[in-house]
mmCIF file of C-alpha atoms in Angstrom:
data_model
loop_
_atom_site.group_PDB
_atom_site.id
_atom_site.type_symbol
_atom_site.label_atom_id
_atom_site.label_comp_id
_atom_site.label_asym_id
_atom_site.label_seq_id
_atom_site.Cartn_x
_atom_site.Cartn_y
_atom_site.Cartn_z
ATOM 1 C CA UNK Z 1 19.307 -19.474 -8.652
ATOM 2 C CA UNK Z 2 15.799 -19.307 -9.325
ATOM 3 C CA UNK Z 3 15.130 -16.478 -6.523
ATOM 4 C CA UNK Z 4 17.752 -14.828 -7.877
ATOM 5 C CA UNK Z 5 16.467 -14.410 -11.118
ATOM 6 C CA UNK Z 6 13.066 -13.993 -9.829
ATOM 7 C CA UNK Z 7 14.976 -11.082 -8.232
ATOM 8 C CA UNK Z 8 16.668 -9.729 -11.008
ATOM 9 C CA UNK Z 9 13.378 -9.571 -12.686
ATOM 10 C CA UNK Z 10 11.673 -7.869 -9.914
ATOM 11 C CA UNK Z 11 14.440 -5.117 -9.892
ATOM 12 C CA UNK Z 12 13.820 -4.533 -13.788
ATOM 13 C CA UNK Z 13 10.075 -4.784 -13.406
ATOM 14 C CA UNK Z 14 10.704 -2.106 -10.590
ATOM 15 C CA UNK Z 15 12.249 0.763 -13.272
ATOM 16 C CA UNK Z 16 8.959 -0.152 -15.202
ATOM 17 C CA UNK Z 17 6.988 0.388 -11.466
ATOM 18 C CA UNK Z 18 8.724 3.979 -11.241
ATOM 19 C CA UNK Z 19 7.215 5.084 -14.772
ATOM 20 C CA UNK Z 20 3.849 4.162 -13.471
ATOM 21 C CA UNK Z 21 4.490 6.037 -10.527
ATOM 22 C CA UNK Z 22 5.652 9.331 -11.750
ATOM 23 C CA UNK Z 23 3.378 9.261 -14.915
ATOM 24 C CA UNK Z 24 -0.467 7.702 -13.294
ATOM 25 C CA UNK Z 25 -0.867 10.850 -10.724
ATOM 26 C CA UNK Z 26 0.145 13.226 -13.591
ATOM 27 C CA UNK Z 27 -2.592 11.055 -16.233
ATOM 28 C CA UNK Z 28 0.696 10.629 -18.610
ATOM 29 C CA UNK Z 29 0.860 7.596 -20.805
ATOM 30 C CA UNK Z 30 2.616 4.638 -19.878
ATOM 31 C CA UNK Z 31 3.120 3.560 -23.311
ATOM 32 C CA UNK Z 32 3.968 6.845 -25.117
ATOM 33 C CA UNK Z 33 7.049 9.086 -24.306
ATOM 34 C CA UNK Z 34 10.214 8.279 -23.794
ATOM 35 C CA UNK Z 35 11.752 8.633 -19.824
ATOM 36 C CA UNK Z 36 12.712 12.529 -19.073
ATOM 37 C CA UNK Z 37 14.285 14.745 -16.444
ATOM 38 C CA UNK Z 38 11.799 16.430 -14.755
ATOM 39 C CA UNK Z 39 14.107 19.121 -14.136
ATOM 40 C CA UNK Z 40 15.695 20.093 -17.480
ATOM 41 C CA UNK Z 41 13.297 18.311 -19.826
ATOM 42 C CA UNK Z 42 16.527 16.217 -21.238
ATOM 43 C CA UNK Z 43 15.597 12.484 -22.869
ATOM 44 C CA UNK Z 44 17.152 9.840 -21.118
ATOM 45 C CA UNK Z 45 19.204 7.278 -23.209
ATOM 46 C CA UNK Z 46 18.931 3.490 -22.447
ATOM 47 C CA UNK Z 47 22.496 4.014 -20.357
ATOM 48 C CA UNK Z 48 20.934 6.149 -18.227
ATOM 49 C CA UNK Z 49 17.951 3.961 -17.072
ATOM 50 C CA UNK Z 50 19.786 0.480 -16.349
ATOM 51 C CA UNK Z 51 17.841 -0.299 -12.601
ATOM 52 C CA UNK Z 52 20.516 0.721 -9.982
ATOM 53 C CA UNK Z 53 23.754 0.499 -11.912
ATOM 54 C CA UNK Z 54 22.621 3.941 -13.619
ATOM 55 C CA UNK Z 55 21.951 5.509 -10.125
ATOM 56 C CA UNK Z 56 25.403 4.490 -9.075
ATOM 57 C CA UNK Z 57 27.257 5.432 -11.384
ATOM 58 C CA UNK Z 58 25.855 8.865 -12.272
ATOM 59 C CA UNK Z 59 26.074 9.358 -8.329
ATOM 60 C CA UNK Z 60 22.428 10.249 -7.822
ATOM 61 C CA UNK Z 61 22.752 12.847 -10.580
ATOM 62 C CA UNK Z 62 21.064 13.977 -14.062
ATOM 63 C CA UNK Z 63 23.995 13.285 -16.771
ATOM 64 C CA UNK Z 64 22.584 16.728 -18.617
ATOM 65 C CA UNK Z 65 21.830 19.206 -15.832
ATOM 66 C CA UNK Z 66 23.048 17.709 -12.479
ATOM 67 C CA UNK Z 67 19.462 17.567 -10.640
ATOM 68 C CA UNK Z 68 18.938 15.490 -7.882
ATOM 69 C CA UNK Z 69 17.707 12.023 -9.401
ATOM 70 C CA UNK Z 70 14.930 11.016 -6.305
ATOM 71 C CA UNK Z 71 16.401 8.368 -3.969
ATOM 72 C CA UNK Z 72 12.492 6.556 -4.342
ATOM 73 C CA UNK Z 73 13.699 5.345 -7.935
ATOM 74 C CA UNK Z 74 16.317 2.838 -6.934
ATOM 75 C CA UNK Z 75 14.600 1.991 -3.600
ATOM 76 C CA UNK Z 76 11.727 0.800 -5.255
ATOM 77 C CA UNK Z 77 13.385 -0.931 -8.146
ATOM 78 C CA UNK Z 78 16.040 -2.875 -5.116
ATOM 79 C CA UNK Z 79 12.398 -3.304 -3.206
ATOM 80 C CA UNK Z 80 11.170 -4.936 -6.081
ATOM 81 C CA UNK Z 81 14.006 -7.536 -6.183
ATOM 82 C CA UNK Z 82 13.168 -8.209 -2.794
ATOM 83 C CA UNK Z 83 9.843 -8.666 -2.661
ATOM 84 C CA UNK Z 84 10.057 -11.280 -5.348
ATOM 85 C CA UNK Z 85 13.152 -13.048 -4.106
ATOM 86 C CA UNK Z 86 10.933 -13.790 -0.992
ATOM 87 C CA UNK Z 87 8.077 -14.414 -3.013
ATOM 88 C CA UNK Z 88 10.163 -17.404 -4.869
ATOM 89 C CA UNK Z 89 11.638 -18.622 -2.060
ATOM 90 C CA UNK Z 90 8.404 -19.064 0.000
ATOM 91 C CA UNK Z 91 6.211 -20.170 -3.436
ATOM 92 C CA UNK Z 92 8.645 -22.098 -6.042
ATOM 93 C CA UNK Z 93 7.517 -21.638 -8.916
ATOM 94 C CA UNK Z 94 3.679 -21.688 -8.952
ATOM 95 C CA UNK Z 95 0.413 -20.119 -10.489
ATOM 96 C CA UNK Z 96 0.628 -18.668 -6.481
ATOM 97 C CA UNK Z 97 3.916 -16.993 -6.559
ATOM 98 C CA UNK Z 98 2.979 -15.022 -10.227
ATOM 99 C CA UNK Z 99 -0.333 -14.220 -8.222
ATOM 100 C CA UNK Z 100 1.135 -12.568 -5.299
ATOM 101 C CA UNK Z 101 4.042 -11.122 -7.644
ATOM 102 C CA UNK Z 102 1.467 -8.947 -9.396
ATOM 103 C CA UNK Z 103 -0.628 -8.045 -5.751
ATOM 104 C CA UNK Z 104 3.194 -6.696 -4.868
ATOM 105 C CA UNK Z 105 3.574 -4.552 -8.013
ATOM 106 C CA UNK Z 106 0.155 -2.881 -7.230
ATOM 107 C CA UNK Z 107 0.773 -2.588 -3.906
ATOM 108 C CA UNK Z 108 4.061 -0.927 -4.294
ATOM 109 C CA UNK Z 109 2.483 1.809 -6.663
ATOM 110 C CA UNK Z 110 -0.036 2.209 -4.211
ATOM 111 C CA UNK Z 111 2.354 2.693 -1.768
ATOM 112 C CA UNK Z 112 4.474 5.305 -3.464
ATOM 113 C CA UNK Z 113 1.841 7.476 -4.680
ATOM 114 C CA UNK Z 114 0.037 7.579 -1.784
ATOM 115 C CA UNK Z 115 3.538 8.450 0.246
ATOM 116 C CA UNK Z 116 4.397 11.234 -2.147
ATOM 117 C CA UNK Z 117 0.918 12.841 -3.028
ATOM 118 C CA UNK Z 118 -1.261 11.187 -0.426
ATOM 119 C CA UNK Z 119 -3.636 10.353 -2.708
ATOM 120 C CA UNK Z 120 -5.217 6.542 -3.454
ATOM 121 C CA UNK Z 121 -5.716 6.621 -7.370
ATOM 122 C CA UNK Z 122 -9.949 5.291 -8.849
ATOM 123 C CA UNK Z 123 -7.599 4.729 -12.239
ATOM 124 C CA UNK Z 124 -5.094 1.941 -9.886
ATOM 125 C CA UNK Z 125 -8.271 0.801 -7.559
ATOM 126 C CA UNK Z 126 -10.509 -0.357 -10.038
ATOM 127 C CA UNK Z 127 -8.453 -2.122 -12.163
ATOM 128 C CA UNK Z 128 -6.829 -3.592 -9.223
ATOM 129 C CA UNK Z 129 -10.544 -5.321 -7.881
ATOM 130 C CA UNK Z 130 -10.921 -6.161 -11.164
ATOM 131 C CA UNK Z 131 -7.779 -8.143 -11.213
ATOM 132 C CA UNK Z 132 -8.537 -9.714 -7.771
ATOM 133 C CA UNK Z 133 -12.020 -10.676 -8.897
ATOM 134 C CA UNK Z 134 -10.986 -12.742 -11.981
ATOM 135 C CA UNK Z 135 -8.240 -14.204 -9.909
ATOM 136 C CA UNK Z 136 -10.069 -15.440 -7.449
ATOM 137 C CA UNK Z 137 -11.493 -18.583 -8.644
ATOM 138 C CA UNK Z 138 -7.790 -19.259 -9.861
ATOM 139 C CA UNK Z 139 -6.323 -18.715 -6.665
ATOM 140 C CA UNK Z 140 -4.398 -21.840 -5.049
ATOM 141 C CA UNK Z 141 -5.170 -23.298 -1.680
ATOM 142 C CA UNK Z 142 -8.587 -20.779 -1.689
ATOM 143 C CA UNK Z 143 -11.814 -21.028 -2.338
ATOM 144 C CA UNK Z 144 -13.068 -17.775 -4.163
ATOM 145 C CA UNK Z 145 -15.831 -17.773 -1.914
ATOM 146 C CA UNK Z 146 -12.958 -17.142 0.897
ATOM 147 C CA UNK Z 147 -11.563 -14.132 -1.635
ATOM 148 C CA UNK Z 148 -14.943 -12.825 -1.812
ATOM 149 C CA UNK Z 149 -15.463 -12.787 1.831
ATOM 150 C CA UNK Z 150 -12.229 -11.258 1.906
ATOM 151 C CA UNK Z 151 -13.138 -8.602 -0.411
ATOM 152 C CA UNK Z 152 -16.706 -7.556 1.891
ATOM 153 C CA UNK Z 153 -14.896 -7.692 5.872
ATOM 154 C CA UNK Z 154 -11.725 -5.473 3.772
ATOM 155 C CA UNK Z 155 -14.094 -2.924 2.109
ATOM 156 C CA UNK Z 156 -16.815 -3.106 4.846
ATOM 157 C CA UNK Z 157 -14.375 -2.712 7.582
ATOM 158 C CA UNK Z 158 -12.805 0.477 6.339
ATOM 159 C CA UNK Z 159 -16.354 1.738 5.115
ATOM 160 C CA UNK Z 160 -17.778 2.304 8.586
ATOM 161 C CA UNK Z 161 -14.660 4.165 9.720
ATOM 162 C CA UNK Z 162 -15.084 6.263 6.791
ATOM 163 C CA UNK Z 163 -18.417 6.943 7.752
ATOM 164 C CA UNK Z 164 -17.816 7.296 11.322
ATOM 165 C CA UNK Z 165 -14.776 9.377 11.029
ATOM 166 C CA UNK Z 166 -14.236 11.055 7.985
ATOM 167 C CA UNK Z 167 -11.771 12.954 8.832
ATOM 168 C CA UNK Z 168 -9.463 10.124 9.539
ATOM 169 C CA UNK Z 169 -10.261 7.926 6.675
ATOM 170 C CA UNK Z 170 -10.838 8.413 2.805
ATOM 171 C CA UNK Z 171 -12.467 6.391 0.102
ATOM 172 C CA UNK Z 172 -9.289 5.568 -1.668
ATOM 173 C CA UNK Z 173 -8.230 3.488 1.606
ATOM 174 C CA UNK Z 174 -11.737 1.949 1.324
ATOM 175 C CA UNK Z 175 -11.378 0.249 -2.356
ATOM 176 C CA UNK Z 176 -7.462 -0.262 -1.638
ATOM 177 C CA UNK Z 177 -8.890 -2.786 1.163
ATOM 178 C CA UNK Z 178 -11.299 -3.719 -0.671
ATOM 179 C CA UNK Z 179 -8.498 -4.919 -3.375
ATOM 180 C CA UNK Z 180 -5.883 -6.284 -0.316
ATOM 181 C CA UNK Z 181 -9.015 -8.321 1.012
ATOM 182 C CA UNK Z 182 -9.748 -9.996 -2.414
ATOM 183 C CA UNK Z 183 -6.340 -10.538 -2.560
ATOM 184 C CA UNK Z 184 -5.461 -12.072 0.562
ATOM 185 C CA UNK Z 185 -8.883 -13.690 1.098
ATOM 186 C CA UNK Z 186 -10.320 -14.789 4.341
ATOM 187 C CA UNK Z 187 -9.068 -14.882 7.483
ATOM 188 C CA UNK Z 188 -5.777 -13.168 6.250
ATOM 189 C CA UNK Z 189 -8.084 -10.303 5.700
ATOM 190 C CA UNK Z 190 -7.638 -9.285 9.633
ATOM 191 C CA UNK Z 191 -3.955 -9.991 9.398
ATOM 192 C CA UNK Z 192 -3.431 -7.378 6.814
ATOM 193 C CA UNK Z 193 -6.001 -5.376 8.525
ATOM 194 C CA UNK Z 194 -4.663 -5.796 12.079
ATOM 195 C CA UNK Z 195 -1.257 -5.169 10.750
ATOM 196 C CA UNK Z 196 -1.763 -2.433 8.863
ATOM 197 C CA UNK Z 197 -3.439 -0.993 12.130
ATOM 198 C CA UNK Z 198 -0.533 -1.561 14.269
ATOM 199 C CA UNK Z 199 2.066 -0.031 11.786
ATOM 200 C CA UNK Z 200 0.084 2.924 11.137
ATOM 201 C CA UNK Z 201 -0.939 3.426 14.714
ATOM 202 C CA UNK Z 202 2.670 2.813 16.028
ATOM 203 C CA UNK Z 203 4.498 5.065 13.064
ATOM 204 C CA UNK Z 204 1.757 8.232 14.787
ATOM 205 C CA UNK Z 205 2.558 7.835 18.304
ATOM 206 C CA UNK Z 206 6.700 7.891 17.624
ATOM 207 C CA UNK Z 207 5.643 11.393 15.057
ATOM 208 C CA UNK Z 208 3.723 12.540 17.992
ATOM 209 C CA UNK Z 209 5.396 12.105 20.849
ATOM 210 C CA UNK Z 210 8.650 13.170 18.303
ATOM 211 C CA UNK Z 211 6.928 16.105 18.052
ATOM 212 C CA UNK Z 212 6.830 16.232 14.491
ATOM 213 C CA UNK Z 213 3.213 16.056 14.129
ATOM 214 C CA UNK Z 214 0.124 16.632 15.578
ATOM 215 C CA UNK Z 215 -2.042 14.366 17.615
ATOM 216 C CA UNK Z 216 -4.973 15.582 15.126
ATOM 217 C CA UNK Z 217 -2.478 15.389 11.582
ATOM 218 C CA UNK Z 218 -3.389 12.845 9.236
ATOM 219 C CA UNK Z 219 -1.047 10.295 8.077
ATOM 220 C CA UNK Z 220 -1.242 8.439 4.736
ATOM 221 C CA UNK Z 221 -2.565 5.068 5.432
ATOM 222 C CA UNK Z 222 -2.649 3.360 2.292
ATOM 223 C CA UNK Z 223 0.986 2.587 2.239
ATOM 224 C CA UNK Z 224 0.006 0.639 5.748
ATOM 225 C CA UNK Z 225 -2.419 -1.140 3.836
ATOM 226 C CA UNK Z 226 0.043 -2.212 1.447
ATOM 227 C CA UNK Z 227 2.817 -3.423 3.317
ATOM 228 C CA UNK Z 228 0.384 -5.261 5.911
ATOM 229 C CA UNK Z 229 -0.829 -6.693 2.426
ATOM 230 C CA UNK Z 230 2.756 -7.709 1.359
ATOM 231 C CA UNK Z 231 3.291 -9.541 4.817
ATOM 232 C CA UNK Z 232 0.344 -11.515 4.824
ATOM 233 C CA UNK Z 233 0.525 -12.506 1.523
ATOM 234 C CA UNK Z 234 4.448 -13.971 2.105
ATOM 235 C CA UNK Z 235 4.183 -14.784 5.859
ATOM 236 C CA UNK Z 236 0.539 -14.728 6.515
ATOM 237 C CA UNK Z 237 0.000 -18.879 7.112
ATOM 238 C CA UNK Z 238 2.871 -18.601 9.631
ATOM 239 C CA UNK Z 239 2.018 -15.833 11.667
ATOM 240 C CA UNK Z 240 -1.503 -17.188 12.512
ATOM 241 C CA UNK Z 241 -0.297 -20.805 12.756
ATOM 242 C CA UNK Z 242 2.239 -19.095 15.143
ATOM 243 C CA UNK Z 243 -0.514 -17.049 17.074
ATOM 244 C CA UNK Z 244 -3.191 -19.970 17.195
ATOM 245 C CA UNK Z 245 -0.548 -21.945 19.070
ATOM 246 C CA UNK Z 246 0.285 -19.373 21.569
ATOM 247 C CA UNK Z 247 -3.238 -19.382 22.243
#
């Protein structure tokens, strides 16, 4: 029951995670203004911004003008739900679970934004070490020495690609591992890292040899970053428990 309200939570918190992501890239308010079609400029009413339910029953639709309502809005609000069902389920209840419930948010505005305008925000990044940094004396079951480390191998890692290849590597994926290595702390740093990695590297081949990109076409990486993030943060202790023993 708890997870399910945990859930139900997430998927309201997740209508809330859609107004940040339409409104930060465009430097809107996320206080001020009430929710609008983009298309015909029509105010929404409370009916029409109940997570999911609203979706379903308008069919996908504007009620004023009939535009396309973006399939992204209930996939991250049901996402949402997830994420923080399995966050209560594998942390009942604990300073932890609100810890890595607020990482998630983050992670899935990073995520979004960077999938729709491929671009890692200084206004999220910022606030988001900040965040990290008071947290990490507060964090269960680490040391925020281990967060700290965390922080450096995320941010230095990432920094010499930068450097060394430019082209295939921004700034905004720097400080967004910078924020996922605070987060996750030391060693899940090179989880996230090496999962991230993988995902990213495995999504290009299939686009390549698809032929739907080029071998020399940039992908977005930060929502790679993110989900390796989310993983590691749920399933992290596992996996390298897991991989130590197949050793």
């Amino acid at each position: 029951m708890q997870a399910a309200g945990f859930a139900l939570f997430g998927v309201i918190l997740g209508s809330f995670l859609n107004v940040c992501i339409d409104r930060i890239p465009r430097g809107g308010s996320l206080i001020k203004g009430r929710s609008h079609c983009d298309a015909c400029g029509h105010s929404l009413s409370a009916l029409d911004l109940i997570p999911v339910a609203s979706y379903l029953w308008l069919r996908g639709r504007c009620r004023y003008c009939g535009a396309r309502i973006p399939p992204r809005v209930p996939a991250v609000e049901i996402g949402t739900g997830a994420v923080f069902a399995l966050i209560l389920l594998r942390y009942p209840a604990s300073l932890e679970a609100v810890l890595i419930a607020a990482y998630s948010a983050l992670l899935i505005v990073f995520l979004v934004i960077d999938l729709e305008s491929g671009r890692i925000l200084n206004k999220l990044s910022y606030p988001a070490i900040g965040l990290a940094l008071l947290a990490a004396p507060l964090t269960p079951r680490r040391t925020a020495t281990e967060m700290l480390i965390g922080g450096a191998i995320g941010f230095g890692l990432l920094l010499l690609i930068a450097l060394v290849y430019p082209a295939g590597m921004g700034m905004g994926d720097v400080k967004l591992a910078a924020f996922i290595g605070l987060a996750v702390g030391y060693p899940q740093v090179w989880l996230a890292l090496f999962l991230a990695f993988v995902g990213g590297g495995s999504l290009s081949g299939a686009l390549v040899l698809a032929k739907r990109i080029g071998r020399k076409d940039p992908i977005a990486f930060g929502p790679f970053l993110a989900a390796g993030a989310i993983a590691t943060m749920l399933y992290g202790e596992q996996i390298l428990s897991w991989w130590a023993g197949g050793i």
